[in-house]
Amino acid sequence: MSLKTVLAVTVLVLGAGALTGQDKKFDSKDGKFSAKFPLEPKVVPQKAGGLDLYITIAEKDKDKDKVGFAVIYTDLPADVVKSSPGKKLLEGGAKGLEDNFKAKIVSSSETVFKANGKDYPARDLVAEKESLTLRVRIIMVDARLYQVFVIGSKEQATGKEADEFLKSFELAK
């Protein structure tokens, strides 16, 4: 399965129902990550193109608009990881948003995610579709692909709360 398909399925799942909770750090032992969600998140496993996706999502109404926060991870097959360098796999993320979500890529930049004394290839993307803005950081950690998302209005996806959520993502030690 391509990264384009994974991103398309992920974006569709971000429309899940509203949740309640409080601002706190969420630790995923299976996912080997933590992130500070503004609400109690819900874990939603999905299958897409033969891959298992594990989606941790929280959505809330804010000023009559909904905003979603999610961390998705999937373990890619060894042959896919071996045949494509991490950076190449990440480049497919922007293409997937354009092709499957029919979004316009506003910005796409290669970056490095630093965790536990190591550097991992990553890509930051901002995409727009109609009144929605999607902000995502895609991180390749060995054979595991992480996607950290915020989706909502432009103000929500590029605001302080979105910044804090994206910055809160950490790999377990």
PDB file of C-alpha atoms in Angstrom:
ATOM      1  CA  MET A   1       0.000   0.000   0.000  1.00  0.00           C
ATOM      2  CA  SER A   2       1.256   3.443  -0.806  1.00  0.00           C
ATOM      3  CA  LEU A   3       1.652   6.352   1.571  1.00  0.00           C
ATOM      4  CA  LYS A   4      -0.929   8.146  -0.580  1.00  0.00           C
ATOM      5  CA  THR A   5      -3.554   5.559   0.377  1.00  0.00           C
ATOM      6  CA  VAL A   6      -2.609   5.691   4.065  1.00  0.00           C
ATOM      7  CA  LEU A   7      -2.978   9.483   4.082  1.00  0.00           C
ATOM      8  CA  ALA A   8      -6.314   9.355   2.278  1.00  0.00           C
ATOM      9  CA  VAL A   9      -7.768   6.870   4.775  1.00  0.00           C
ATOM     10  CA  THR A  10      -6.384   8.897   7.658  1.00  0.00           C
ATOM     11  CA  VAL A  11      -7.979  12.123   6.489  1.00  0.00           C
ATOM     12  CA  LEU A  12     -11.341  10.387   6.172  1.00  0.00           C
ATOM     13  CA  VAL A  13     -11.111   8.979   9.696  1.00  0.00           C
ATOM     14  CA  LEU A  14     -10.462  12.453  11.094  1.00  0.00           C
ATOM     15  CA  GLY A  15     -14.167  13.102  10.642  1.00  0.00           C
ATOM     16  CA  ALA A  16     -14.956  10.786  13.592  1.00  0.00           C
ATOM     17  CA  GLY A  17     -17.378  11.842  16.344  1.00  0.00           C
ATOM     18  CA  ALA A  18     -16.760  14.470  19.001  1.00  0.00           C
ATOM     19  CA  LEU A  19     -15.145  13.388  22.246  1.00  0.00           C
ATOM     20  CA  THR A  20     -14.975  14.809  25.731  1.00  0.00           C
ATOM     21  CA  GLY A  21     -12.116  14.891  28.190  1.00  0.00           C
ATOM     22  CA  GLN A  22      -9.414  17.122  29.534  1.00  0.00           C
ATOM     23  CA  ASP A  23      -6.068  18.442  28.430  1.00  0.00           C
ATOM     24  CA  LYS A  24      -3.465  15.795  29.280  1.00  0.00           C
ATOM     25  CA  LYS A  25      -0.596  13.793  27.910  1.00  0.00           C
ATOM     26  CA  PHE A  26      -1.556  10.538  26.229  1.00  0.00           C
ATOM     27  CA  ASP A  27       0.956   7.672  26.321  1.00  0.00           C
ATOM     28  CA  SER A  28       0.652   4.898  23.756  1.00  0.00           C
ATOM     29  CA  LYS A  29       2.619   1.879  24.917  1.00  0.00           C
ATOM     30  CA  ASP A  30       1.879  -0.072  21.732  1.00  0.00           C
ATOM     31  CA  GLY A  31       2.546   2.948  19.510  1.00  0.00           C
ATOM     32  CA  LYS A  32       5.664   3.903  21.486  1.00  0.00           C
ATOM     33  CA  PHE A  33       4.747   7.610  21.510  1.00  0.00           C
ATOM     34  CA  SER A  34       3.164  10.285  23.644  1.00  0.00           C
ATOM     35  CA  ALA A  35       1.346  13.483  22.732  1.00  0.00           C
ATOM     36  CA  LYS A  36      -0.596  16.120  24.611  1.00  0.00           C
ATOM     37  CA  PHE A  37      -4.144  16.064  23.253  1.00  0.00           C
ATOM     38  CA  PRO A  38      -6.488  18.939  24.144  1.00  0.00           C
ATOM     39  CA  LEU A  39      -9.196  16.340  24.867  1.00  0.00           C
ATOM     40  CA  GLU A  40      -9.323  12.696  25.889  1.00  0.00           C
ATOM     41  CA  PRO A  41      -8.399  10.833  22.682  1.00  0.00           C
ATOM     42  CA  LYS A  42      -9.917   7.652  21.341  1.00  0.00           C
ATOM     43  CA  VAL A  43      -7.870   4.878  19.697  1.00  0.00           C
ATOM     44  CA  VAL A  44      -9.416   3.622  16.458  1.00  0.00           C
ATOM     45  CA  PRO A  45      -7.698   0.720  14.678  1.00  0.00           C
ATOM     46  CA  GLN A  46      -8.287   0.587  10.911  1.00  0.00           C
ATOM     47  CA  LYS A  47      -7.178  -1.603   8.035  1.00  0.00           C
ATOM     48  CA  ALA A  48      -6.224  -0.005   4.738  1.00  0.00           C
ATOM     49  CA  GLY A  49      -4.641  -1.749   1.783  1.00  0.00           C
ATOM     50  CA  GLY A  50      -3.331  -4.597   3.905  1.00  0.00           C
ATOM     51  CA  LEU A  51      -1.793  -2.306   6.525  1.00  0.00           C
ATOM     52  CA  ASP A  52      -2.906  -1.890  10.115  1.00  0.00           C
ATOM     53  CA  LEU A  53      -3.377   1.768  11.042  1.00  0.00           C
ATOM     54  CA  TYR A  54      -3.647   2.803  14.672  1.00  0.00           C
ATOM     55  CA  ILE A  55      -5.332   6.175  14.923  1.00  0.00           C
ATOM     56  CA  THR A  56      -5.438   8.122  18.165  1.00  0.00           C
ATOM     57  CA  ILE A  57      -7.896  10.978  17.670  1.00  0.00           C
ATOM     58  CA  ALA A  58      -9.631  13.774  19.538  1.00  0.00           C
ATOM     59  CA  GLU A  59     -12.096  16.186  17.984  1.00  0.00           C
ATOM     60  CA  LYS A  60     -13.815  19.178  19.483  1.00  0.00           C
ATOM     61  CA  ASP A  61     -16.142  21.990  18.584  1.00  0.00           C
ATOM     62  CA  LYS A  62     -14.415  25.352  18.752  1.00  0.00           C
ATOM     63  CA  ASP A  63     -16.310  28.502  17.895  1.00  0.00           C
ATOM     64  CA  LYS A  64     -18.910  26.443  15.981  1.00  0.00           C
ATOM     65  CA  ASP A  65     -16.153  24.802  13.921  1.00  0.00           C
ATOM     66  CA  LYS A  66     -14.727  21.363  14.539  1.00  0.00           C
ATOM     67  CA  VAL A  67     -11.021  20.809  14.913  1.00  0.00           C
ATOM     68  CA  GLY A  68      -9.380  17.385  14.956  1.00  0.00           C
ATOM     69  CA  PHE A  69      -6.092  16.237  16.476  1.00  0.00           C
ATOM     70  CA  ALA A  70      -4.638  12.835  15.606  1.00  0.00           C
ATOM     71  CA  VAL A  71      -1.568  10.649  15.745  1.00  0.00           C
ATOM     72  CA  ILE A  72      -1.545   7.740  13.334  1.00  0.00           C
ATOM     73  CA  TYR A  73       1.072   5.042  13.137  1.00  0.00           C
ATOM     74  CA  THR A  74       1.561   2.042  10.922  1.00  0.00           C
ATOM     75  CA  ASP A  75       4.346  -0.449  10.449  1.00  0.00           C
ATOM     76  CA  LEU A  76       5.354  -0.651   6.803  1.00  0.00           C
ATOM     77  CA  PRO A  77       6.411  -3.940   5.213  1.00  0.00           C
ATOM     78  CA  ALA A  78      10.169  -4.542   5.296  1.00  0.00           C
ATOM     79  CA  ASP A  79      10.388  -4.746   1.494  1.00  0.00           C
ATOM     80  CA  VAL A  80       8.795  -1.296   1.126  1.00  0.00           C
ATOM     81  CA  VAL A  81      11.181   0.256   3.638  1.00  0.00           C
ATOM     82  CA  LYS A  82      14.186  -1.513   2.113  1.00  0.00           C
ATOM     83  CA  SER A  83      13.355  -0.465  -1.449  1.00  0.00           C
ATOM     84  CA  SER A  84      12.586   3.195  -0.672  1.00  0.00           C
ATOM     85  CA  PRO A  85      14.638   5.523   1.513  1.00  0.00           C
ATOM     86  CA  GLY A  86      12.718   7.248   4.318  1.00  0.00           C
ATOM     87  CA  LYS A  87      12.837  10.618   2.566  1.00  0.00           C
ATOM     88  CA  LYS A  88      11.308   9.119  -0.572  1.00  0.00           C
ATOM     89  CA  LEU A  89       8.470   7.551   1.419  1.00  0.00           C
ATOM     90  CA  LEU A  90       7.785  10.908   3.075  1.00  0.00           C
ATOM     91  CA  GLU A  91       7.643  12.708  -0.275  1.00  0.00           C
ATOM     92  CA  GLY A  92       4.714  10.456  -1.122  1.00  0.00           C
ATOM     93  CA  GLY A  93       2.750  12.153   1.661  1.00  0.00           C
ATOM     94  CA  ALA A  94       2.327  15.404  -0.240  1.00  0.00           C
ATOM     95  CA  LYS A  95       1.412  13.524  -3.398  1.00  0.00           C
ATOM     96  CA  GLY A  96      -1.167  11.512  -1.442  1.00  0.00           C
ATOM     97  CA  LEU A  97      -2.853  14.641  -0.124  1.00  0.00           C
ATOM     98  CA  GLU A  98      -3.056  16.063  -3.626  1.00  0.00           C
ATOM     99  CA  ASP A  99      -4.218  12.883  -5.350  1.00  0.00           C
ATOM    100  CA  ASN A 100      -6.494  11.229  -2.790  1.00  0.00           C
ATOM    101  CA  PHE A 101      -7.759  14.106  -0.652  1.00  0.00           C
ATOM    102  CA  LYS A 102      -7.738  16.524  -3.614  1.00  0.00           C
ATOM    103  CA  ALA A 103      -6.021  19.079  -1.400  1.00  0.00           C
ATOM    104  CA  LYS A 104      -3.804  21.935  -2.510  1.00  0.00           C
ATOM    105  CA  ILE A 105      -0.367  21.734  -0.889  1.00  0.00           C
ATOM    106  CA  VAL A 106       0.414  25.160   0.561  1.00  0.00           C
ATOM    107  CA  SER A 107       3.775  24.171   2.010  1.00  0.00           C
ATOM    108  CA  SER A 108       5.948  21.084   2.208  1.00  0.00           C
ATOM    109  CA  SER A 109       9.332  20.991   3.865  1.00  0.00           C
ATOM    110  CA  GLU A 110      11.824  18.293   4.668  1.00  0.00           C
ATOM    111  CA  THR A 111      12.926  18.300   8.288  1.00  0.00           C
ATOM    112  CA  VAL A 112      14.498  16.096  10.933  1.00  0.00           C
ATOM    113  CA  PHE A 113      12.689  14.777  13.991  1.00  0.00           C
ATOM    114  CA  LYS A 114      15.043  14.404  16.947  1.00  0.00           C
ATOM    115  CA  ALA A 115      14.234  11.825  19.600  1.00  0.00           C
ATOM    116  CA  ASN A 116      16.222   9.812  22.106  1.00  0.00           C
ATOM    117  CA  GLY A 117      19.547  10.995  20.696  1.00  0.00           C
ATOM    118  CA  LYS A 118      18.689  10.026  17.110  1.00  0.00           C
ATOM    119  CA  ASP A 119      17.625  11.922  13.988  1.00  0.00           C
ATOM    120  CA  TYR A 120      14.708  10.637  11.916  1.00  0.00           C
ATOM    121  CA  PRO A 121      13.584  11.870   8.487  1.00  0.00           C
ATOM    122  CA  ALA A 122      10.394  13.919   8.648  1.00  0.00           C
ATOM    123  CA  ARG A 123       8.250  16.176   6.485  1.00  0.00           C
ATOM    124  CA  ASP A 124       5.952  19.033   7.505  1.00  0.00           C
ATOM    125  CA  LEU A 125       2.965  19.680   5.249  1.00  0.00           C
ATOM    126  CA  VAL A 126       0.146  22.191   5.132  1.00  0.00           C
ATOM    127  CA  ALA A 127      -2.700  21.500   2.720  1.00  0.00           C
ATOM    128  CA  GLU A 128      -6.024  23.181   2.035  1.00  0.00           C
ATOM    129  CA  LYS A 129      -9.306  21.863   0.729  1.00  0.00           C
ATOM    130  CA  GLU A 130     -12.320  24.146   0.657  1.00  0.00           C
ATOM    131  CA  SER A 131     -12.640  25.612   4.171  1.00  0.00           C
ATOM    132  CA  LEU A 132     -10.345  23.032   5.805  1.00  0.00           C
ATOM    133  CA  THR A 133      -6.648  23.300   6.487  1.00  0.00           C
ATOM    134  CA  LEU A 134      -4.674  20.167   7.262  1.00  0.00           C
ATOM    135  CA  ARG A 135      -1.337  20.391   9.001  1.00  0.00           C
ATOM    136  CA  VAL A 136       0.676  17.213   9.286  1.00  0.00           C
ATOM    137  CA  ARG A 137       4.117  16.102  10.369  1.00  0.00           C
ATOM    138  CA  ILE A 138       5.115  12.737   8.904  1.00  0.00           C
ATOM    139  CA  ILE A 139       7.985  10.932  10.632  1.00  0.00           C
ATOM    140  CA  MET A 140       9.772   7.757   9.543  1.00  0.00           C
ATOM    141  CA  VAL A 141      11.190   5.746  12.474  1.00  0.00           C
ATOM    142  CA  ASP A 142      12.778   2.571  11.132  1.00  0.00           C
ATOM    143  CA  ALA A 143       9.795   0.726   9.554  1.00  0.00           C
ATOM    144  CA  ARG A 144       7.171   2.714  11.483  1.00  0.00           C
ATOM    145  CA  LEU A 145       5.461   5.691   9.895  1.00  0.00           C
ATOM    146  CA  TYR A 146       3.975   8.295  12.254  1.00  0.00           C
ATOM    147  CA  GLN A 147       1.586  11.026  11.124  1.00  0.00           C
ATOM    148  CA  VAL A 148       0.741  13.835  13.529  1.00  0.00           C
ATOM    149  CA  PHE A 149      -2.294  15.817  12.294  1.00  0.00           C
ATOM    150  CA  VAL A 150      -4.359  18.883  13.030  1.00  0.00           C
ATOM    151  CA  ILE A 151      -7.342  19.578  10.774  1.00  0.00           C
ATOM    152  CA  GLY A 152      -9.776  22.478  10.987  1.00  0.00           C
ATOM    153  CA  SER A 153     -10.094  26.062   9.861  1.00  0.00           C
ATOM    154  CA  LYS A 154      -6.904  27.832   8.800  1.00  0.00           C
ATOM    155  CA  GLU A 155      -6.805  29.676  12.130  1.00  0.00           C
ATOM    156  CA  GLN A 156      -7.178  26.412  14.077  1.00  0.00           C
ATOM    157  CA  ALA A 157      -4.667  24.390  12.073  1.00  0.00           C
ATOM    158  CA  THR A 158      -1.995  27.099  12.225  1.00  0.00           C
ATOM    159  CA  GLY A 159      -2.748  28.479  15.693  1.00  0.00           C
ATOM    160  CA  LYS A 160      -1.131  28.118  19.099  1.00  0.00           C
ATOM    161  CA  GLU A 161      -3.106  25.019  20.122  1.00  0.00           C
ATOM    162  CA  ALA A 162      -2.038  23.231  16.922  1.00  0.00           C
ATOM    163  CA  ASP A 163       1.589  24.283  17.476  1.00  0.00           C
ATOM    164  CA  GLU A 164       1.512  22.921  21.022  1.00  0.00           C
ATOM    165  CA  PHE A 165      -0.023  19.629  19.922  1.00  0.00           C
ATOM    166  CA  LEU A 166       2.530  19.055  17.148  1.00  0.00           C
ATOM    167  CA  LYS A 167       5.426  19.976  19.445  1.00  0.00           C
ATOM    168  CA  SER A 168       4.137  17.647  22.185  1.00  0.00           C
ATOM    169  CA  PHE A 169       4.654  14.501  20.091  1.00  0.00           C
ATOM    170  CA  GLU A 170       7.497  12.383  21.496  1.00  0.00           C
ATOM    171  CA  LEU A 171       8.815   8.882  20.972  1.00  0.00           C
ATOM    172  CA  ALA A 172       8.926   6.620  24.009  1.00  0.00           C
ATOM    173  CA  LYS A 173      12.368   6.037  25.460  1.00  0.00           C
TER     174      LYS A 173
END
